[in-house]
PDB file of C-alpha atoms in Angstrom:
ATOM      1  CA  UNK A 642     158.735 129.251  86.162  1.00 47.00           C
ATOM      2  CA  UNK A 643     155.131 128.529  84.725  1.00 47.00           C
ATOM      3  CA  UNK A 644     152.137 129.546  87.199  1.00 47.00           C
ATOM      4  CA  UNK A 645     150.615 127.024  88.591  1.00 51.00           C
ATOM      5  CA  UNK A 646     147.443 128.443  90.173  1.00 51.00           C
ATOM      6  CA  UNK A 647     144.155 126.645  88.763  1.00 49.00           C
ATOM      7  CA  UNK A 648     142.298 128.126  85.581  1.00 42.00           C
ATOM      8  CA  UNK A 649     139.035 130.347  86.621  1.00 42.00           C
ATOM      9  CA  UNK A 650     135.650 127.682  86.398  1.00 39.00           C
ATOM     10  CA  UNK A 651     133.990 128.732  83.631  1.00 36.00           C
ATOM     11  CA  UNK A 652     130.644 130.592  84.396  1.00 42.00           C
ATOM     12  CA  UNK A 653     128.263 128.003  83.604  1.00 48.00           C
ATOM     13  CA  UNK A 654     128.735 124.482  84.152  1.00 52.00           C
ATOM     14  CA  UNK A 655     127.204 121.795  82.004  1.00 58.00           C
ATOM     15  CA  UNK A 656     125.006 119.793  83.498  1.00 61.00           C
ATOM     16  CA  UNK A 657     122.927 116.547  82.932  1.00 73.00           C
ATOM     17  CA  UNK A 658     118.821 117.159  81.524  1.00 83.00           C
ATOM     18  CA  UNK A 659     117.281 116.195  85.015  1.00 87.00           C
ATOM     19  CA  UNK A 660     119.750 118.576  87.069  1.00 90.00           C
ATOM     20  CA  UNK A 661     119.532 121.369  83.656  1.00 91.00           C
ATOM     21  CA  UNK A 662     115.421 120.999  84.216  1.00 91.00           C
ATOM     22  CA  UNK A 663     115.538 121.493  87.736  1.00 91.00           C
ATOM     23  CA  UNK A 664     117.783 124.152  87.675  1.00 93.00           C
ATOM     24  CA  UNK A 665     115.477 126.304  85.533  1.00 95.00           C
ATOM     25  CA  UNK A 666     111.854 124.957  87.622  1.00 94.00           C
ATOM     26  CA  UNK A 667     114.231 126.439  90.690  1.00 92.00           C
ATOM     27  CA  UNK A 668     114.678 129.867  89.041  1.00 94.00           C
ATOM     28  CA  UNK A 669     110.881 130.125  87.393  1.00 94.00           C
ATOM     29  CA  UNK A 670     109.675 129.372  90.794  1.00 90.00           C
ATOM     30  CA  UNK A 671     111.666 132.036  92.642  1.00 91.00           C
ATOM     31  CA  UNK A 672     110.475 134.634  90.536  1.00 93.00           C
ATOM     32  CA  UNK A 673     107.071 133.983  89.555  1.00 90.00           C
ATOM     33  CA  UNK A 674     106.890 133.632  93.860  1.00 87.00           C
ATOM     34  CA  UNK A 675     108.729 137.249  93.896  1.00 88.00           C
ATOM     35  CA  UNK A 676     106.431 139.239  90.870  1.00 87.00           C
ATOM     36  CA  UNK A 677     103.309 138.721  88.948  1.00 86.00           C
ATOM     37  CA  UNK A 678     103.567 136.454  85.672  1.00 88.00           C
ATOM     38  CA  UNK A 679     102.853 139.169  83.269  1.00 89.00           C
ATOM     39  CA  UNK A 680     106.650 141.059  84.332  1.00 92.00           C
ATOM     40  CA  UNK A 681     108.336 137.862  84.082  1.00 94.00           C
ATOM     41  CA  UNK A 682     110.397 137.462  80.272  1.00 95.00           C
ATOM     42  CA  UNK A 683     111.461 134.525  79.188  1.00 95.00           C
ATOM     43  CA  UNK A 684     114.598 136.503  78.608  1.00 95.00           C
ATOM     44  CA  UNK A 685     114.675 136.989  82.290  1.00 95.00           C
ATOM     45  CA  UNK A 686     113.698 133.292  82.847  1.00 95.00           C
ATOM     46  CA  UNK A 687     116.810 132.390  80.942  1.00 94.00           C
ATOM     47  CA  UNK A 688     119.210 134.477  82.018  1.00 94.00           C
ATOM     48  CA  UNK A 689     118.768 133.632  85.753  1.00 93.00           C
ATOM     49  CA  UNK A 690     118.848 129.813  85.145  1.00 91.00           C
ATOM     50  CA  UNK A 691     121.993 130.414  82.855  1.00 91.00           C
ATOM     51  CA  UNK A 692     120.601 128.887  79.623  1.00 92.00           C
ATOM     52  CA  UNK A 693     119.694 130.098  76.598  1.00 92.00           C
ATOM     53  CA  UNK A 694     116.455 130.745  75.550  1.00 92.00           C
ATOM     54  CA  UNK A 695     116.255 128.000  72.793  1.00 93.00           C
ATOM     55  CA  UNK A 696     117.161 125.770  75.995  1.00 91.00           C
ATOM     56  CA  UNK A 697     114.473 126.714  77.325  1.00 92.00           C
ATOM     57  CA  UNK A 698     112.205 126.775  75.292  1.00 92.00           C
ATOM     58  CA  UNK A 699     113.223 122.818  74.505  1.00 93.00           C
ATOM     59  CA  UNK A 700     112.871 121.788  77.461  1.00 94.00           C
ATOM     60  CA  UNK A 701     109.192 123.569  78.725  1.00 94.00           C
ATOM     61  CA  UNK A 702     107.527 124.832  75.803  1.00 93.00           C
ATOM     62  CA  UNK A 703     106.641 128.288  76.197  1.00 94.00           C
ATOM     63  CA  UNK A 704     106.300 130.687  79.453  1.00 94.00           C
ATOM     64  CA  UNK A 705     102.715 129.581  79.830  1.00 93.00           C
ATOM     65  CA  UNK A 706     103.949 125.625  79.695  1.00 94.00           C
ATOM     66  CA  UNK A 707     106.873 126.701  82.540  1.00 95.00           C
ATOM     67  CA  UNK A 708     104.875 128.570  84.725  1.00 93.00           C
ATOM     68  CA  UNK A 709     102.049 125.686  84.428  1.00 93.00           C
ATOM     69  CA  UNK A 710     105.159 123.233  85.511  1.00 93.00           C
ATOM     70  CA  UNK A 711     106.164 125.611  88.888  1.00 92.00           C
ATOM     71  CA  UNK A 712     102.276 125.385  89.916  1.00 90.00           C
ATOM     72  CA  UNK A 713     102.422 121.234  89.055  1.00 89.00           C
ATOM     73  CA  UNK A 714     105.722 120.645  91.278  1.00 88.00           C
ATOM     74  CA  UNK A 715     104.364 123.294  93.744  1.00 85.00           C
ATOM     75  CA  UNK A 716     101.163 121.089  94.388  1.00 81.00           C
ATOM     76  CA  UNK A 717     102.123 118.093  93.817  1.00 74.00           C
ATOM     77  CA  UNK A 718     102.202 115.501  96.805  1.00 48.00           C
ATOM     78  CA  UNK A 719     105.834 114.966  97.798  1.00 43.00           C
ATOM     79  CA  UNK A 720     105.745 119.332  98.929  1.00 38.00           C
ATOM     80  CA  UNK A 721     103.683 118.343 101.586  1.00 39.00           C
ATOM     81  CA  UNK A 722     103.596 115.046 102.497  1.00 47.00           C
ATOM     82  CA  UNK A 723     100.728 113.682 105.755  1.00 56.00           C
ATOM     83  CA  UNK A 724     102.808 111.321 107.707  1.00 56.00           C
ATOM     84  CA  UNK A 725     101.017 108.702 109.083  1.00 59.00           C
ATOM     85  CA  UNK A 726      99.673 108.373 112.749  1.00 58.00           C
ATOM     86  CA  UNK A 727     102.028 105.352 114.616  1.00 60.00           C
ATOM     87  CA  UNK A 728     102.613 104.091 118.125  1.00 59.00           C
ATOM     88  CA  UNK A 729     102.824 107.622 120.275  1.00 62.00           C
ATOM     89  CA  UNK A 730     102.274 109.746 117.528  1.00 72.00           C
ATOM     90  CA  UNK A 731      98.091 110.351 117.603  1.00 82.00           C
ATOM     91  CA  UNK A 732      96.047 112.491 114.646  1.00 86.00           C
ATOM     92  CA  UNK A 733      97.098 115.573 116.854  1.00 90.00           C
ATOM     93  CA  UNK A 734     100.672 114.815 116.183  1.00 88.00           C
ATOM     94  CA  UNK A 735      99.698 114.257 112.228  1.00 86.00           C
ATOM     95  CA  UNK A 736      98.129 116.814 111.727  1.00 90.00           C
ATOM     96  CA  UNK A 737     100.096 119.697 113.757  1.00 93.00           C
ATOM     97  CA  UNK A 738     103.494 118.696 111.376  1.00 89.00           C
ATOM     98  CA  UNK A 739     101.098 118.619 108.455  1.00 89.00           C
ATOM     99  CA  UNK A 740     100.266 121.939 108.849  1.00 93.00           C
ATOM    100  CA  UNK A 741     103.597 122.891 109.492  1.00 93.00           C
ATOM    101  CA  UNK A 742     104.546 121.706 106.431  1.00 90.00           C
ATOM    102  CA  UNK A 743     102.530 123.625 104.540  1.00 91.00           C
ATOM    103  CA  UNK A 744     102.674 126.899 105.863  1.00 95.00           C
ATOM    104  CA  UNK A 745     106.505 125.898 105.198  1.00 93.00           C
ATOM    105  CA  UNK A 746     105.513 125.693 101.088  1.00 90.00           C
ATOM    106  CA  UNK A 747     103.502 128.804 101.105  1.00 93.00           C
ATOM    107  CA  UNK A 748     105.983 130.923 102.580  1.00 93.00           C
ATOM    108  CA  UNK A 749     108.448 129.530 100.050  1.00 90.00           C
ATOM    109  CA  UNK A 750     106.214 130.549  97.452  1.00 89.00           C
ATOM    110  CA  UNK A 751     103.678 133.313  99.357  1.00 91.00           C
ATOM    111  CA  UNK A 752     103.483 135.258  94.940  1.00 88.00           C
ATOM    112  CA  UNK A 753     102.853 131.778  92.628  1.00 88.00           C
ATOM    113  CA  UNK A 754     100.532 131.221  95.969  1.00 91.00           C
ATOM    114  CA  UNK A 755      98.461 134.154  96.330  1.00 90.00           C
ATOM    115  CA  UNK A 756      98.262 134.180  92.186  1.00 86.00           C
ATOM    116  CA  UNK A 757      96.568 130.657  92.359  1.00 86.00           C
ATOM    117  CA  UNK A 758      94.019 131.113  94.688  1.00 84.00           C
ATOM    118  CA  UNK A 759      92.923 134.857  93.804  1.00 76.00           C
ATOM    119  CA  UNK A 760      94.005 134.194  89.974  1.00 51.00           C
ATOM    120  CA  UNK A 761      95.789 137.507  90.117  1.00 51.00           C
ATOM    121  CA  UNK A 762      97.217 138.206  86.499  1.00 49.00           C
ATOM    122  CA  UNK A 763      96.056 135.136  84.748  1.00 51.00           C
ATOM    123  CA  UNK A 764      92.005 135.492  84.846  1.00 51.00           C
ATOM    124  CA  UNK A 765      90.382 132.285  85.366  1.00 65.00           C
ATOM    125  CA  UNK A 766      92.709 130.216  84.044  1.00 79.00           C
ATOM    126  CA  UNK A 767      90.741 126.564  83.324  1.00 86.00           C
ATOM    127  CA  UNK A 768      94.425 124.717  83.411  1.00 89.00           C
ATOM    128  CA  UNK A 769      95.557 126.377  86.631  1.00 87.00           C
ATOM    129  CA  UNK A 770      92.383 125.251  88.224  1.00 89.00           C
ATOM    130  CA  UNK A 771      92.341 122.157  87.210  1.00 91.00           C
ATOM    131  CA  UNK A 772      95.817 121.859  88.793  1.00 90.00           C
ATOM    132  CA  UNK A 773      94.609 123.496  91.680  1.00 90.00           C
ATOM    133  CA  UNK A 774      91.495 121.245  91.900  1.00 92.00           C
ATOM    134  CA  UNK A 775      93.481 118.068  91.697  1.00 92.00           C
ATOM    135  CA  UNK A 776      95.725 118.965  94.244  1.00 90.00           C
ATOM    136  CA  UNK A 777      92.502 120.055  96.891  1.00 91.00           C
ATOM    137  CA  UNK A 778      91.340 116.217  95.929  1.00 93.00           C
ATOM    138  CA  UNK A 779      94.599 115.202  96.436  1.00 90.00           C
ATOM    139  CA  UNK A 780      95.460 116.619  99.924  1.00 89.00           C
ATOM    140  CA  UNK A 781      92.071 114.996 100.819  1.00 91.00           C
ATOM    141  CA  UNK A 782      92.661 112.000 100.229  1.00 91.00           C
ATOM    142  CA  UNK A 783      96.152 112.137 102.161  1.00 87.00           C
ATOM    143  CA  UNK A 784      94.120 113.657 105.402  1.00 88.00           C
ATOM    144  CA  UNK A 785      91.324 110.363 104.967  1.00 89.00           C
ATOM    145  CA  UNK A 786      94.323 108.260 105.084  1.00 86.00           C
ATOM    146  CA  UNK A 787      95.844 109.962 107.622  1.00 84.00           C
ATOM    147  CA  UNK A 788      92.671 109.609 110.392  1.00 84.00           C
ATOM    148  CA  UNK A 789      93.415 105.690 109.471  1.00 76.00           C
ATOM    149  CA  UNK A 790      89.788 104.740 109.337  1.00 82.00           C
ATOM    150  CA  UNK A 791      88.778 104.794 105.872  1.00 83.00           C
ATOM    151  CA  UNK A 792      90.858 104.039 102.468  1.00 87.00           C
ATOM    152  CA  UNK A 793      90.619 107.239 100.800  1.00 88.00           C
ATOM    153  CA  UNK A 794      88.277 106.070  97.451  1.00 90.00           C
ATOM    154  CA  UNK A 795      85.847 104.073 100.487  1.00 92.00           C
ATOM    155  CA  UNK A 796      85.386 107.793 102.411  1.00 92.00           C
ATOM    156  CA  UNK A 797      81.654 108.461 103.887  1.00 92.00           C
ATOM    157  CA  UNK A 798      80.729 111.560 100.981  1.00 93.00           C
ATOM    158  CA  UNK A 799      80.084 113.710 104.637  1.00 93.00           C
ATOM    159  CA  UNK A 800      83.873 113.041 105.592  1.00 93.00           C
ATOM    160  CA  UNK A 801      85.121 113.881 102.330  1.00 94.00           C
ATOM    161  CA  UNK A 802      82.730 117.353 101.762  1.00 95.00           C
ATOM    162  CA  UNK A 803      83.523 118.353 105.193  1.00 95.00           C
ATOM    163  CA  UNK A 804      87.578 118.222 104.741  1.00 94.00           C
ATOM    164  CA  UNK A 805      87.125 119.615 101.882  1.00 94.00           C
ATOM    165  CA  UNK A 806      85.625 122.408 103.091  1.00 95.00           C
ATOM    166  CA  UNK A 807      88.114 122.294 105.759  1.00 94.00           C
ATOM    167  CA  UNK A 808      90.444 123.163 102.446  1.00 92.00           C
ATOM    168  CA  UNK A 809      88.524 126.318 101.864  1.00 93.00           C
ATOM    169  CA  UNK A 810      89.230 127.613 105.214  1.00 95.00           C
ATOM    170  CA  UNK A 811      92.406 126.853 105.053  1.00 95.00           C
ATOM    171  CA  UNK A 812      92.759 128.642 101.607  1.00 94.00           C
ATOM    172  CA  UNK A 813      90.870 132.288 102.800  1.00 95.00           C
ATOM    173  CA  UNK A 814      92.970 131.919 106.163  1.00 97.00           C
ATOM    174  CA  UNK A 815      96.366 131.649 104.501  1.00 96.00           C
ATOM    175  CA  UNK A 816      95.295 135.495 102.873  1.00 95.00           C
ATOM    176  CA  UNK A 817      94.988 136.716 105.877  1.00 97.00           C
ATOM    177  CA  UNK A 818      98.231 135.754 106.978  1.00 97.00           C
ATOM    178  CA  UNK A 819     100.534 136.219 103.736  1.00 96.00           C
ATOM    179  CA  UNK A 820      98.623 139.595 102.330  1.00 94.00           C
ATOM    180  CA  UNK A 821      96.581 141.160 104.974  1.00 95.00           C
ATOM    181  CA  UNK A 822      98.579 140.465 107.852  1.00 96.00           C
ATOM    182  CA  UNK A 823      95.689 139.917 110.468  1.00 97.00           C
ATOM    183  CA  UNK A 824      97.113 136.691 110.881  1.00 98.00           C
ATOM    184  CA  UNK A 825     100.603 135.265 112.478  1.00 98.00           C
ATOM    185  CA  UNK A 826     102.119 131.935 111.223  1.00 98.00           C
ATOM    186  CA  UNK A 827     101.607 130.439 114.696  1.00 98.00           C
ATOM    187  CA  UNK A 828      98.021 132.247 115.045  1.00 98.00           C
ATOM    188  CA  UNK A 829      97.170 130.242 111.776  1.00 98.00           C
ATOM    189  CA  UNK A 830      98.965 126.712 112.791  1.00 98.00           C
ATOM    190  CA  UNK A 831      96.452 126.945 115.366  1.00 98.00           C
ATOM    191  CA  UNK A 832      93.429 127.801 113.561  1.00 98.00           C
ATOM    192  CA  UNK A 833      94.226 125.425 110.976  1.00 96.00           C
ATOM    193  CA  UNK A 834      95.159 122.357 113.929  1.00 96.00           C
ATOM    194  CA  UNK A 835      91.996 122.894 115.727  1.00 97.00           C
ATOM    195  CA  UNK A 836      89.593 123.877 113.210  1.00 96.00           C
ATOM    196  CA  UNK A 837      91.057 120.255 111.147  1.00 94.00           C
ATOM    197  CA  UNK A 838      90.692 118.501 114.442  1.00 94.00           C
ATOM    198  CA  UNK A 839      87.160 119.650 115.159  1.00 96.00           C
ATOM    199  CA  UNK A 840      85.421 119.155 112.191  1.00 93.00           C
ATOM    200  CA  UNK A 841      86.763 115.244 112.286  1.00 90.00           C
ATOM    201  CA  UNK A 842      86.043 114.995 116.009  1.00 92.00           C
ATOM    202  CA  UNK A 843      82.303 117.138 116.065  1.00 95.00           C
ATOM    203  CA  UNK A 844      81.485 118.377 112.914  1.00 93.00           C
ATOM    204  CA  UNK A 845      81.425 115.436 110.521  1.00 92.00           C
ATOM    205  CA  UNK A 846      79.681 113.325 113.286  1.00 92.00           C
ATOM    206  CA  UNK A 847      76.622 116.098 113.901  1.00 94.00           C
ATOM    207  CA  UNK A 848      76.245 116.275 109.957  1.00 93.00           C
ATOM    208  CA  UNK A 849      76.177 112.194 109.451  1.00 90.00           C
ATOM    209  CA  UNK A 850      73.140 112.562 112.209  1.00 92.00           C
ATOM    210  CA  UNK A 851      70.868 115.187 110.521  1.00 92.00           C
ATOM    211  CA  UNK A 852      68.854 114.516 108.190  1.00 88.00           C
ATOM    212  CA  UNK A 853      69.967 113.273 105.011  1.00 77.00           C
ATOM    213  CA  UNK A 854      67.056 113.365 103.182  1.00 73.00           C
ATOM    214  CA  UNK A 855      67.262 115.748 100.077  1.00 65.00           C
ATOM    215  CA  UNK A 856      64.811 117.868  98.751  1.00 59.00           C
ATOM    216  CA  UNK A 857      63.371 117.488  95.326  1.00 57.00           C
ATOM    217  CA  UNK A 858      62.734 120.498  92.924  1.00 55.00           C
ATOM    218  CA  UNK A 859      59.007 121.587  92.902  1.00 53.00           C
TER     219      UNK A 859
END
């Protein structure tokens, strides 16, 4: 009598270009995140995504255009998205699951991460900041949006420097978490909460009330 147990799947399954392109972004991310750039082959790129090289190639270009890819759909806006402040849910509210959020990302990604901000293995790379500086405009205009007083392009220039600066802070801070260790998560929710929260409730009020006045070059 013939067997009738069910042939093995074969080892890689074909799939459609979005779900193909996804796959491999899903791999390069994982272990750019886990080792520097410079030990990553494409070989090794390939072979965890289960393509071949050629494939990949097609579809990103070379390791440089890939890894340029993970840091675009790293930053971009959907990975950490400011919900807006409704009925019971004040800029407290906003911001604390904001922050959440992101510390979520980074821990997700703590190697691409710490490689972006401290350029560790790729020099000053004028691409990667350019990503980096369009996403730092980017998550300011989501947190002018959020404090539902001003449409992000209409933002005082004070409101907009200090959150920006807020940025920086938040940047240095998330070292001392991730590498240095002098930080918890929760220690640096609440650094990040309060400091945010201050500089929109004090800070950016005491700097619209000095002077504004500025000095001309001798």
């Amino acid at each position: 009598m013939a067997s009738t147990q069910p042939a093995p799947a074969p080892r890689w399954q074909r799939l459609d270009h979005d779900e193909r392109r996804r796959q491999i972004l899903q791999c390069a991310r994982r272990l750019f995140s886990e080792r520097p750039y410079a030990s990553v082959s494409t070989t090794e790129l390939a072979r965890e995504a289960g393509v071949a090289r050629g494939l990949l190639h097609h579809y990103f270009g070379s390791k440089r255009d890939l890894y340029l890819e993970v840091v675009r759909t790293m930053m971009r806006m959907p990975t950490n998205p400011v919900p807006l402040q409704a009925p019971g849910r004040g800029i407290e509210v906003v911001i604390d699951e904001s922050v959440d959020r992101w510390l979520t990302m980074l821990e997700r990604n703590r190697g691409t991460w710490l490689a972006l901000i401290g350029g560790r293995g790729l020099g000053r790379d004028p691409e990667v900041e350019e990503l980096l500086e369009e996403a730092r405009e980017q998550a300011a205009d989501r947190l002018i949006e959020a404090l539902q007083t001003y449409e992000a392009a209409q933002a005082p220039a004070e409101l907009r420097a200090a959150i920006r600066a807020c940025s920086g802070l938040a940047e240095a801070a998330s070292i001392e978490w991730l590498e240095r260790g002098r930080l918890t998560r929760e220690q640096l929710h609440a650094l990040l909460v309060n400091a945010f929260l201050s500089i929109v409730n004090d800070v950016v009020p005491a700097v619209r009330r000095a002077p504004s006045t500025r000095r001309t070059a001798a």
